[in-house]
Amino acid sequence: MKRLVSVISTVFLGFLLSNCSAEDDSPNFQFVPLQIVSAELPESFNLDETYQIQVSFIKPNGCTLYEGFDVTKEDQTVRNVVVVGSERIDTDDCTEQAVEQKATFNFVVLYNETYTFKFWLGETASGEDEYLEINVPVIP
């Protein structure tokens, strides 16, 4: 049995080494922000509760996959929200059709102040970031 495992391991290792080249170590994707179209939040939050925030966003082509959210704290109750995608860069064989998708993230209300969410909409023609701002008051 040990000899069989050793033979299989040697064959598998040989296969991996023979199929890898120095050219294979470059990345075949890059992370990209995805344009948010809309967000669904409640009219108010209750302190110490968890909420699911639903976000609609655009995948620009068939080579882009949804990866998750980047939610950063700008201030105590200000959150910047970006949808993160991964885009293949090793092929030109992508469908050009944009697709709208929805995803959710959980948000825990920790402070008894109004929260401001800034959802990334994209960039203006001059390269400035644009945001959809939504304020949600907290009920103690």
CSV table of N, CA and C in Angstrom, one decimal:
chain,number,residue,atom,x,y,z
A,1,MET,N,0.8,-1.2,0.0
A,1,MET,CA,0.0,0.0,0.0
A,1,MET,C,0.9,1.3,0.0
A,2,LYS,N,1.9,1.3,0.8
A,2,LYS,CA,2.8,2.4,0.9
A,2,LYS,C,3.5,2.6,-0.5
A,3,ARG,N,3.8,1.5,-1.1
A,3,ARG,CA,4.5,1.6,-2.4
A,3,ARG,C,3.5,2.2,-3.5
A,4,LEU,N,2.3,1.9,-3.4
A,4,LEU,CA,1.3,2.4,-4.3
A,4,LEU,C,1.1,3.9,-4.1
A,5,VAL,N,1.0,4.3,-2.9
A,5,VAL,CA,0.9,5.7,-2.6
A,5,VAL,C,2.1,6.5,-3.1
A,6,SER,N,3.3,5.9,-2.9
A,6,SER,CA,4.5,6.5,-3.3
A,6,SER,C,4.5,6.7,-4.9
A,7,VAL,N,4.1,5.6,-5.6
A,7,VAL,CA,4.1,5.7,-7.0
A,7,VAL,C,3.1,6.7,-7.5
A,8,ILE,N,1.9,6.7,-6.9
A,8,ILE,CA,0.9,7.7,-7.3
A,8,ILE,C,1.4,9.1,-7.1
A,9,SER,N,2.0,9.3,-5.9
A,9,SER,CA,2.5,10.7,-5.6
A,9,SER,C,3.6,11.1,-6.6
A,10,THR,N,4.5,10.2,-6.9
A,10,THR,CA,5.6,10.5,-7.9
A,10,THR,C,5.0,10.8,-9.3
A,11,VAL,N,4.0,10.0,-9.7
A,11,VAL,CA,3.4,10.3,-11.0
A,11,VAL,C,2.7,11.6,-11.0
A,12,PHE,N,1.9,11.9,-9.9
A,12,PHE,CA,1.2,13.2,-9.9
A,12,PHE,C,2.2,14.3,-9.8
A,13,LEU,N,3.2,14.3,-9.0
A,13,LEU,CA,4.2,15.3,-9.0
A,13,LEU,C,4.9,15.5,-10.3
A,14,GLY,N,5.2,14.4,-11.0
A,14,GLY,CA,5.8,14.5,-12.3
A,14,GLY,C,4.9,15.2,-13.3
A,15,PHE,N,3.6,14.9,-13.2
A,15,PHE,CA,2.6,15.5,-14.1
A,15,PHE,C,2.5,17.0,-13.8
A,16,LEU,N,2.5,17.4,-12.5
A,16,LEU,CA,2.5,18.8,-12.2
A,16,LEU,C,3.7,19.6,-12.7
A,17,LEU,N,4.8,19.0,-12.5
A,17,LEU,CA,6.1,19.7,-12.9
A,17,LEU,C,6.2,19.8,-14.5
A,18,SER,N,5.7,18.8,-15.2
A,18,SER,CA,5.8,18.8,-16.6
A,18,SER,C,4.8,19.7,-17.3
A,19,ASN,N,3.7,20.0,-16.6
A,19,ASN,CA,2.7,20.9,-17.1
A,19,ASN,C,2.8,22.3,-16.7
A,20,CYS,N,3.8,22.6,-15.9
A,20,CYS,CA,3.9,24.0,-15.4
A,20,CYS,C,5.1,24.6,-16.1
A,21,SER,N,5.0,25.9,-16.5
A,21,SER,CA,6.1,26.6,-17.1
A,21,SER,C,6.3,27.9,-16.4
A,22,ALA,N,7.4,28.6,-16.7
A,22,ALA,CA,7.6,29.9,-16.1
A,22,ALA,C,6.5,30.9,-16.6
A,23,GLU,N,5.9,30.6,-17.7
A,23,GLU,CA,4.9,31.5,-18.2
A,23,GLU,C,3.6,31.4,-17.4
A,24,ASP,N,3.4,30.3,-16.7
A,24,ASP,CA,2.1,30.1,-16.0
A,24,ASP,C,2.0,30.9,-14.7
A,25,ASP,N,3.1,31.5,-14.3
A,25,ASP,CA,3.0,32.2,-12.9
A,25,ASP,C,2.4,33.6,-13.0
A,26,SER,N,2.1,34.1,-14.2
A,26,SER,CA,1.4,35.4,-14.2
A,26,SER,C,0.0,35.3,-13.9
A,27,PRO,N,-0.6,36.3,-13.3
A,27,PRO,CA,-2.1,36.2,-12.9
A,27,PRO,C,-2.9,36.2,-14.2
A,28,ASN,N,-4.0,35.5,-14.1
A,28,ASN,CA,-5.0,35.5,-15.3
A,28,ASN,C,-6.2,36.3,-15.0
A,29,PHE,N,-6.2,37.0,-13.8
A,29,PHE,CA,-7.4,37.8,-13.5
A,29,PHE,C,-6.9,39.1,-12.7
A,30,GLN,N,-7.8,40.0,-12.6
A,30,GLN,CA,-7.6,41.2,-11.8
A,30,GLN,C,-8.9,41.5,-11.1
A,31,PHE,N,-8.7,42.1,-9.9
A,31,PHE,CA,-9.9,42.5,-9.1
A,31,PHE,C,-10.4,43.9,-9.7
A,32,VAL,N,-11.7,44.0,-9.8
A,32,VAL,CA,-12.3,45.3,-10.4
A,32,VAL,C,-13.5,45.6,-9.6
A,33,PRO,N,-13.8,46.9,-9.4
A,33,PRO,CA,-15.0,47.4,-8.8
A,33,PRO,C,-16.2,47.2,-9.8
A,34,LEU,N,-17.3,46.8,-9.3
A,34,LEU,CA,-18.5,46.6,-10.2
A,34,LEU,C,-19.5,47.7,-9.8
A,35,GLN,N,-20.1,48.3,-10.9
A,35,GLN,CA,-21.0,49.4,-10.7
A,35,GLN,C,-22.3,49.0,-10.0
A,36,ILE,N,-22.6,49.7,-8.9
A,36,ILE,CA,-23.8,49.4,-8.2
A,36,ILE,C,-25.0,50.2,-8.8
A,37,VAL,N,-26.1,49.5,-9.0
A,37,VAL,CA,-27.3,50.2,-9.6
A,37,VAL,C,-28.3,50.6,-8.5
A,38,SER,N,-28.5,49.8,-7.4
A,38,SER,CA,-29.4,50.2,-6.4
A,38,SER,C,-29.1,49.4,-5.1
A,39,ALA,N,-29.6,49.9,-4.0
A,39,ALA,CA,-29.5,49.2,-2.7
A,39,ALA,C,-30.8,49.2,-2.0
A,40,GLU,N,-31.1,48.1,-1.3
A,40,GLU,CA,-32.3,48.1,-0.5
A,40,GLU,C,-32.0,48.0,1.0
A,41,LEU,N,-32.4,49.1,1.7
A,41,LEU,CA,-32.1,49.2,3.1
A,41,LEU,C,-33.4,49.5,3.8
A,42,PRO,N,-33.6,49.1,5.1
A,42,PRO,CA,-34.8,49.5,5.8
A,42,PRO,C,-34.9,51.0,6.1
A,43,GLU,N,-36.1,51.5,6.4
A,43,GLU,CA,-36.3,52.9,6.7
A,43,GLU,C,-35.5,53.3,8.0
A,44,SER,N,-35.3,52.3,8.9
A,44,SER,CA,-34.6,52.6,10.1
A,44,SER,C,-34.0,51.3,10.6
A,45,PHE,N,-33.0,51.4,11.5
A,45,PHE,CA,-32.3,50.3,12.1
A,45,PHE,C,-32.7,50.3,13.6
A,46,ASN,N,-32.6,49.1,14.2
A,46,ASN,CA,-32.7,48.9,15.7
A,46,ASN,C,-31.3,48.6,16.2
A,47,LEU,N,-30.9,49.3,17.2
A,47,LEU,CA,-29.6,49.1,17.8
A,47,LEU,C,-29.3,47.6,18.1
A,48,ASP,N,-28.1,47.1,17.9
A,48,ASP,CA,-27.7,45.8,18.2
A,48,ASP,C,-28.3,44.7,17.4
A,49,GLU,N,-28.9,45.0,16.2
A,49,GLU,CA,-29.5,44.0,15.4
A,49,GLU,C,-28.7,43.9,14.1
A,50,THR,N,-28.9,42.8,13.4
A,50,THR,CA,-28.2,42.5,12.2
A,50,THR,C,-29.2,42.6,11.0
A,51,TYR,N,-28.8,43.2,9.9
A,51,TYR,CA,-29.6,43.4,8.8
A,51,TYR,C,-28.9,42.9,7.5
A,52,GLN,N,-29.7,42.3,6.6
A,52,GLN,CA,-29.2,41.9,5.3
A,52,GLN,C,-29.5,43.1,4.3
A,53,ILE,N,-28.4,43.6,3.7
A,53,ILE,CA,-28.5,44.7,2.8
A,53,ILE,C,-28.4,44.1,1.4
A,54,GLN,N,-29.4,44.3,0.6
A,54,GLN,CA,-29.4,43.8,-0.8
A,54,GLN,C,-28.9,44.9,-1.8
A,55,VAL,N,-28.0,44.5,-2.6
A,55,VAL,CA,-27.4,45.4,-3.6
A,55,VAL,C,-27.5,44.8,-5.0
A,56,SER,N,-28.0,45.7,-6.0
A,56,SER,CA,-28.0,45.3,-7.4
A,56,SER,C,-26.8,45.9,-8.0
A,57,PHE,N,-26.1,45.2,-8.9
A,57,PHE,CA,-24.9,45.7,-9.5
A,57,PHE,C,-24.8,45.1,-11.0
A,58,ILE,N,-23.9,45.6,-11.7
A,58,ILE,CA,-23.7,45.2,-13.1
A,58,ILE,C,-22.4,44.5,-13.3
A,59,LYS,N,-22.5,43.3,-13.9
A,59,LYS,CA,-21.3,42.5,-14.3
A,59,LYS,C,-21.1,43.0,-15.8
A,60,PRO,N,-20.0,43.6,-16.2
A,60,PRO,CA,-19.9,44.2,-17.5
A,60,PRO,C,-19.7,43.2,-18.6
A,61,ASN,N,-19.3,42.0,-18.4
A,61,ASN,CA,-19.1,41.0,-19.4
A,61,ASN,C,-19.0,39.6,-18.9
A,62,GLY,N,-18.9,38.6,-19.8
A,62,GLY,CA,-18.8,37.2,-19.4
A,62,GLY,C,-17.5,36.8,-18.7
A,63,CYS,N,-16.5,37.6,-18.7
A,63,CYS,CA,-15.3,37.3,-18.1
A,63,CYS,C,-15.1,37.9,-16.7
A,64,THR,N,-16.2,38.5,-16.1
A,64,THR,CA,-16.2,39.0,-14.8
A,64,THR,C,-17.1,38.2,-13.9
A,65,LEU,N,-16.6,37.9,-12.7
A,65,LEU,CA,-17.3,37.2,-11.7
A,65,LEU,C,-17.5,38.0,-10.5
A,66,TYR,N,-18.6,37.8,-9.8
A,66,TYR,CA,-18.8,38.5,-8.5
A,66,TYR,C,-18.0,37.8,-7.5
A,67,GLU,N,-17.3,38.6,-6.6
A,67,GLU,CA,-16.4,38.0,-5.6
A,67,GLU,C,-16.9,38.3,-4.2
A,68,GLY,N,-17.5,39.5,-4.0
A,68,GLY,CA,-18.0,39.9,-2.7
A,68,GLY,C,-18.1,41.4,-2.5
A,69,PHE,N,-18.1,41.8,-1.3
A,69,PHE,CA,-18.2,43.3,-1.0
A,69,PHE,C,-17.0,43.7,-0.2
A,70,ASP,N,-16.6,45.0,-0.5
A,70,ASP,CA,-15.6,45.7,0.3
A,70,ASP,C,-16.4,46.8,1.0
A,71,VAL,N,-16.6,46.6,2.3
A,71,VAL,CA,-17.3,47.6,3.1
A,71,VAL,C,-16.3,48.2,4.1
A,72,THR,N,-16.0,49.5,3.8
A,72,THR,CA,-15.0,50.2,4.7
A,72,THR,C,-15.6,51.2,5.5
A,73,LYS,N,-15.0,51.4,6.7
A,73,LYS,CA,-15.5,52.4,7.7
A,73,LYS,C,-14.8,53.7,7.4
A,74,GLU,N,-15.6,54.7,6.9
A,74,GLU,CA,-15.0,56.1,6.7
A,74,GLU,C,-15.0,56.9,8.0
A,75,ASP,N,-16.0,56.7,8.7
A,75,ASP,CA,-16.2,57.4,10.0
A,75,ASP,C,-17.0,56.5,10.9
A,76,GLN,N,-17.3,56.9,12.1
A,76,GLN,CA,-18.0,55.9,13.0
A,76,GLN,C,-19.3,55.3,12.4
A,77,THR,N,-20.1,56.1,11.7
A,77,THR,CA,-21.3,55.6,11.2
A,77,THR,C,-21.4,55.8,9.7
A,78,VAL,N,-20.3,56.0,9.0
A,78,VAL,CA,-20.3,56.2,7.5
A,78,VAL,C,-19.5,54.9,6.9
A,79,ARG,N,-20.2,54.3,6.0
A,79,ARG,CA,-19.7,53.1,5.4
A,79,ARG,C,-19.6,53.3,3.8
A,80,ASN,N,-18.5,53.0,3.3
A,80,ASN,CA,-18.3,53.0,1.8
A,80,ASN,C,-18.5,51.5,1.4
A,81,VAL,N,-19.3,51.3,0.4
A,81,VAL,CA,-19.6,50.0,-0.1
A,81,VAL,C,-19.3,49.8,-1.6
A,82,VAL,N,-18.4,48.9,-1.9
A,82,VAL,CA,-18.0,48.6,-3.3
A,82,VAL,C,-18.2,47.1,-3.5
A,83,VAL,N,-18.8,46.8,-4.6
A,83,VAL,CA,-19.0,45.4,-5.0
A,83,VAL,C,-17.7,45.0,-5.8
A,84,VAL,N,-17.1,43.9,-5.4
A,84,VAL,CA,-15.8,43.5,-6.0
A,84,VAL,C,-16.0,42.3,-6.9
A,85,GLY,N,-15.4,42.4,-8.1
A,85,GLY,CA,-15.4,41.3,-9.1
A,85,GLY,C,-14.0,40.9,-9.5
A,86,SER,N,-13.9,39.8,-10.1
A,86,SER,CA,-12.6,39.4,-10.7
A,86,SER,C,-12.9,39.2,-12.1
A,87,GLU,N,-11.9,39.8,-12.9
A,87,GLU,CA,-12.1,39.8,-14.4
A,87,GLU,C,-10.9,39.1,-15.0
A,88,ARG,N,-11.2,38.1,-15.8
A,88,ARG,CA,-10.1,37.4,-16.5
A,88,ARG,C,-9.4,38.3,-17.5
A,89,ILE,N,-8.1,38.3,-17.5
A,89,ILE,CA,-7.4,39.1,-18.4
A,89,ILE,C,-6.5,38.3,-19.4
A,90,ASP,N,-6.7,37.0,-19.4
A,90,ASP,CA,-5.9,36.1,-20.3
A,90,ASP,C,-6.6,35.7,-21.5
A,91,THR,N,-7.8,36.3,-21.8
A,91,THR,CA,-8.6,35.9,-22.9
A,91,THR,C,-9.3,37.1,-23.5
A,92,ASP,N,-9.6,37.1,-24.8
A,92,ASP,CA,-10.4,38.1,-25.4
A,92,ASP,C,-11.8,37.5,-25.8
A,93,ASP,N,-12.0,36.2,-25.4
A,93,ASP,CA,-13.2,35.5,-25.8
A,93,ASP,C,-14.3,35.6,-24.7
A,94,CYS,N,-14.7,36.9,-24.5
A,94,CYS,CA,-15.7,37.2,-23.4
A,94,CYS,C,-17.0,37.7,-24.1
A,95,THR,N,-18.1,37.3,-23.6
A,95,THR,CA,-19.4,37.9,-24.0
A,95,THR,C,-19.4,39.4,-23.6
A,96,GLU,N,-19.9,40.2,-24.4
A,96,GLU,CA,-19.9,41.6,-24.1
A,96,GLU,C,-21.2,42.1,-23.4
A,97,GLN,N,-22.1,41.1,-23.2
A,97,GLN,CA,-23.4,41.5,-22.6
A,97,GLN,C,-23.2,41.7,-21.1
A,98,ALA,N,-23.7,42.9,-20.7
A,98,ALA,CA,-23.7,43.3,-19.3
A,98,ALA,C,-24.9,42.6,-18.6
A,99,VAL,N,-24.7,42.1,-17.4
A,99,VAL,CA,-25.8,41.4,-16.7
A,99,VAL,C,-25.9,42.0,-15.3
A,100,GLU,N,-27.2,42.3,-14.9
A,100,GLU,CA,-27.5,42.8,-13.6
A,100,GLU,C,-27.7,41.7,-12.7
A,101,GLN,N,-27.0,41.8,-11.5
A,101,GLN,CA,-27.1,40.7,-10.5
A,101,GLN,C,-27.4,41.3,-9.1
A,102,LYS,N,-27.8,40.5,-8.2
A,102,LYS,CA,-28.1,40.9,-6.8
A,102,LYS,C,-27.3,40.1,-5.8
A,103,ALA,N,-26.8,40.7,-4.8
A,103,ALA,CA,-26.1,40.0,-3.7
A,103,ALA,C,-26.4,40.7,-2.4
A,104,THR,N,-26.2,40.1,-1.3
A,104,THR,CA,-26.4,40.7,0.0
A,104,THR,C,-25.2,40.6,0.9
A,105,PHE,N,-25.2,41.5,1.9
A,105,PHE,CA,-24.2,41.4,3.0
A,105,PHE,C,-24.9,41.7,4.3
A,106,ASN,N,-24.3,41.2,5.3
A,106,ASN,CA,-24.9,41.4,6.7
A,106,ASN,C,-24.3,42.6,7.3
A,107,PHE,N,-25.1,43.4,8.0
A,107,PHE,CA,-24.6,44.6,8.6
A,107,PHE,C,-25.1,44.6,10.1
A,108,VAL,N,-24.2,44.8,11.0
A,108,VAL,CA,-24.6,44.9,12.4
A,108,VAL,C,-24.6,46.3,12.9
A,109,VAL,N,-25.7,46.7,13.5
A,109,VAL,CA,-25.9,48.1,14.0
A,109,VAL,C,-25.2,48.2,15.4
A,110,LEU,N,-24.2,49.0,15.5
A,110,LEU,CA,-23.4,49.1,16.8
A,110,LEU,C,-23.6,50.4,17.5
A,111,TYR,N,-23.9,51.4,16.7
A,111,TYR,CA,-24.0,52.8,17.2
A,111,TYR,C,-25.4,53.4,17.2
A,112,ASN,N,-25.7,54.2,18.1
A,112,ASN,CA,-27.0,54.8,18.2
A,112,ASN,C,-27.1,56.2,17.5
A,113,GLU,N,-26.6,56.2,16.3
A,113,GLU,CA,-26.6,57.4,15.4
A,113,GLU,C,-27.0,57.0,14.0
A,114,THR,N,-27.4,57.9,13.2
A,114,THR,CA,-27.8,57.7,11.8
A,114,THR,C,-26.6,57.2,11.1
A,115,TYR,N,-26.8,56.1,10.3
A,115,TYR,CA,-25.7,55.5,9.4
A,115,TYR,C,-25.9,56.1,8.0
A,116,THR,N,-24.7,56.4,7.4
A,116,THR,CA,-24.7,56.8,6.0
A,116,THR,C,-24.0,55.8,5.2
A,117,PHE,N,-24.6,55.2,4.2
A,117,PHE,CA,-24.0,54.3,3.3
A,117,PHE,C,-23.7,55.0,2.0
A,118,LYS,N,-22.5,54.8,1.5
A,118,LYS,CA,-22.1,55.4,0.3
A,118,LYS,C,-21.7,54.2,-0.7
A,119,PHE,N,-22.7,54.0,-1.6
A,119,PHE,CA,-22.5,52.9,-2.6
A,119,PHE,C,-21.9,53.4,-3.8
A,120,TRP,N,-20.8,52.7,-4.2
A,120,TRP,CA,-20.0,53.1,-5.4
A,120,TRP,C,-20.8,52.9,-6.7
A,121,LEU,N,-21.1,54.0,-7.4
A,121,LEU,CA,-21.8,54.0,-8.7
A,121,LEU,C,-20.9,53.9,-9.9
A,122,GLY,N,-19.7,54.3,-9.7
A,122,GLY,CA,-18.7,54.3,-10.9
A,122,GLY,C,-18.0,55.6,-10.9
A,123,GLU,N,-17.4,56.0,-12.0
A,123,GLU,CA,-16.6,57.2,-12.1
A,123,GLU,C,-17.3,58.1,-13.1
A,124,THR,N,-17.1,59.4,-12.9
A,124,THR,CA,-17.6,60.4,-13.8
A,124,THR,C,-16.7,60.5,-15.0
A,125,ALA,N,-17.0,61.3,-16.0
A,125,ALA,CA,-16.2,61.4,-17.2
A,125,ALA,C,-14.8,62.0,-16.8
A,126,SER,N,-14.7,62.7,-15.7
A,126,SER,CA,-13.5,63.3,-15.3
A,126,SER,C,-12.7,62.4,-14.3
A,127,GLY,N,-13.2,61.2,-14.1
A,127,GLY,CA,-12.5,60.3,-13.2
A,127,GLY,C,-12.8,60.4,-11.7
A,128,GLU,N,-13.8,61.1,-11.4
A,128,GLU,CA,-14.2,61.3,-10.0
A,128,GLU,C,-15.2,60.1,-9.6
A,129,ASP,N,-15.0,59.6,-8.4
A,129,ASP,CA,-15.9,58.5,-7.9
A,129,ASP,C,-17.3,59.1,-7.6
A,130,GLU,N,-18.3,58.4,-8.0
A,130,GLU,CA,-19.7,58.8,-7.7
A,130,GLU,C,-20.3,57.8,-6.8
A,131,TYR,N,-21.1,58.3,-5.8
A,131,TYR,CA,-21.7,57.4,-4.8
A,131,TYR,C,-23.2,57.7,-4.7
A,132,LEU,N,-24.0,56.6,-4.4
A,132,LEU,CA,-25.4,56.7,-4.0
A,132,LEU,C,-25.3,56.7,-2.5
A,133,GLU,N,-25.8,57.8,-1.9
A,133,GLU,CA,-25.8,58.0,-0.4
A,133,GLU,C,-27.2,57.7,0.1
A,134,ILE,N,-27.2,56.8,1.1
A,134,ILE,CA,-28.5,56.5,1.8
A,134,ILE,C,-28.2,56.6,3.3
A,135,ASN,N,-29.1,57.4,4.0
A,135,ASN,CA,-29.0,57.6,5.4
A,135,ASN,C,-30.1,56.7,6.1
A,136,VAL,N,-29.7,56.0,7.1
A,136,VAL,CA,-30.7,55.2,7.9
A,136,VAL,C,-30.6,55.5,9.3
A,137,PRO,N,-31.6,56.1,9.9
A,137,PRO,CA,-31.6,56.4,11.4
A,137,PRO,C,-31.7,55.2,12.2
A,138,VAL,N,-31.2,55.3,13.4
A,138,VAL,CA,-31.2,54.2,14.4
A,138,VAL,C,-32.2,54.5,15.5
A,139,ILE,N,-33.0,53.5,15.8
A,139,ILE,CA,-34.0,53.6,16.8
A,139,ILE,C,-33.4,52.9,18.0
A,140,PRO,N,-33.3,53.6,19.2
A,140,PRO,CA,-32.7,52.9,20.3
A,140,PRO,C,-33.6,51.8,20.9
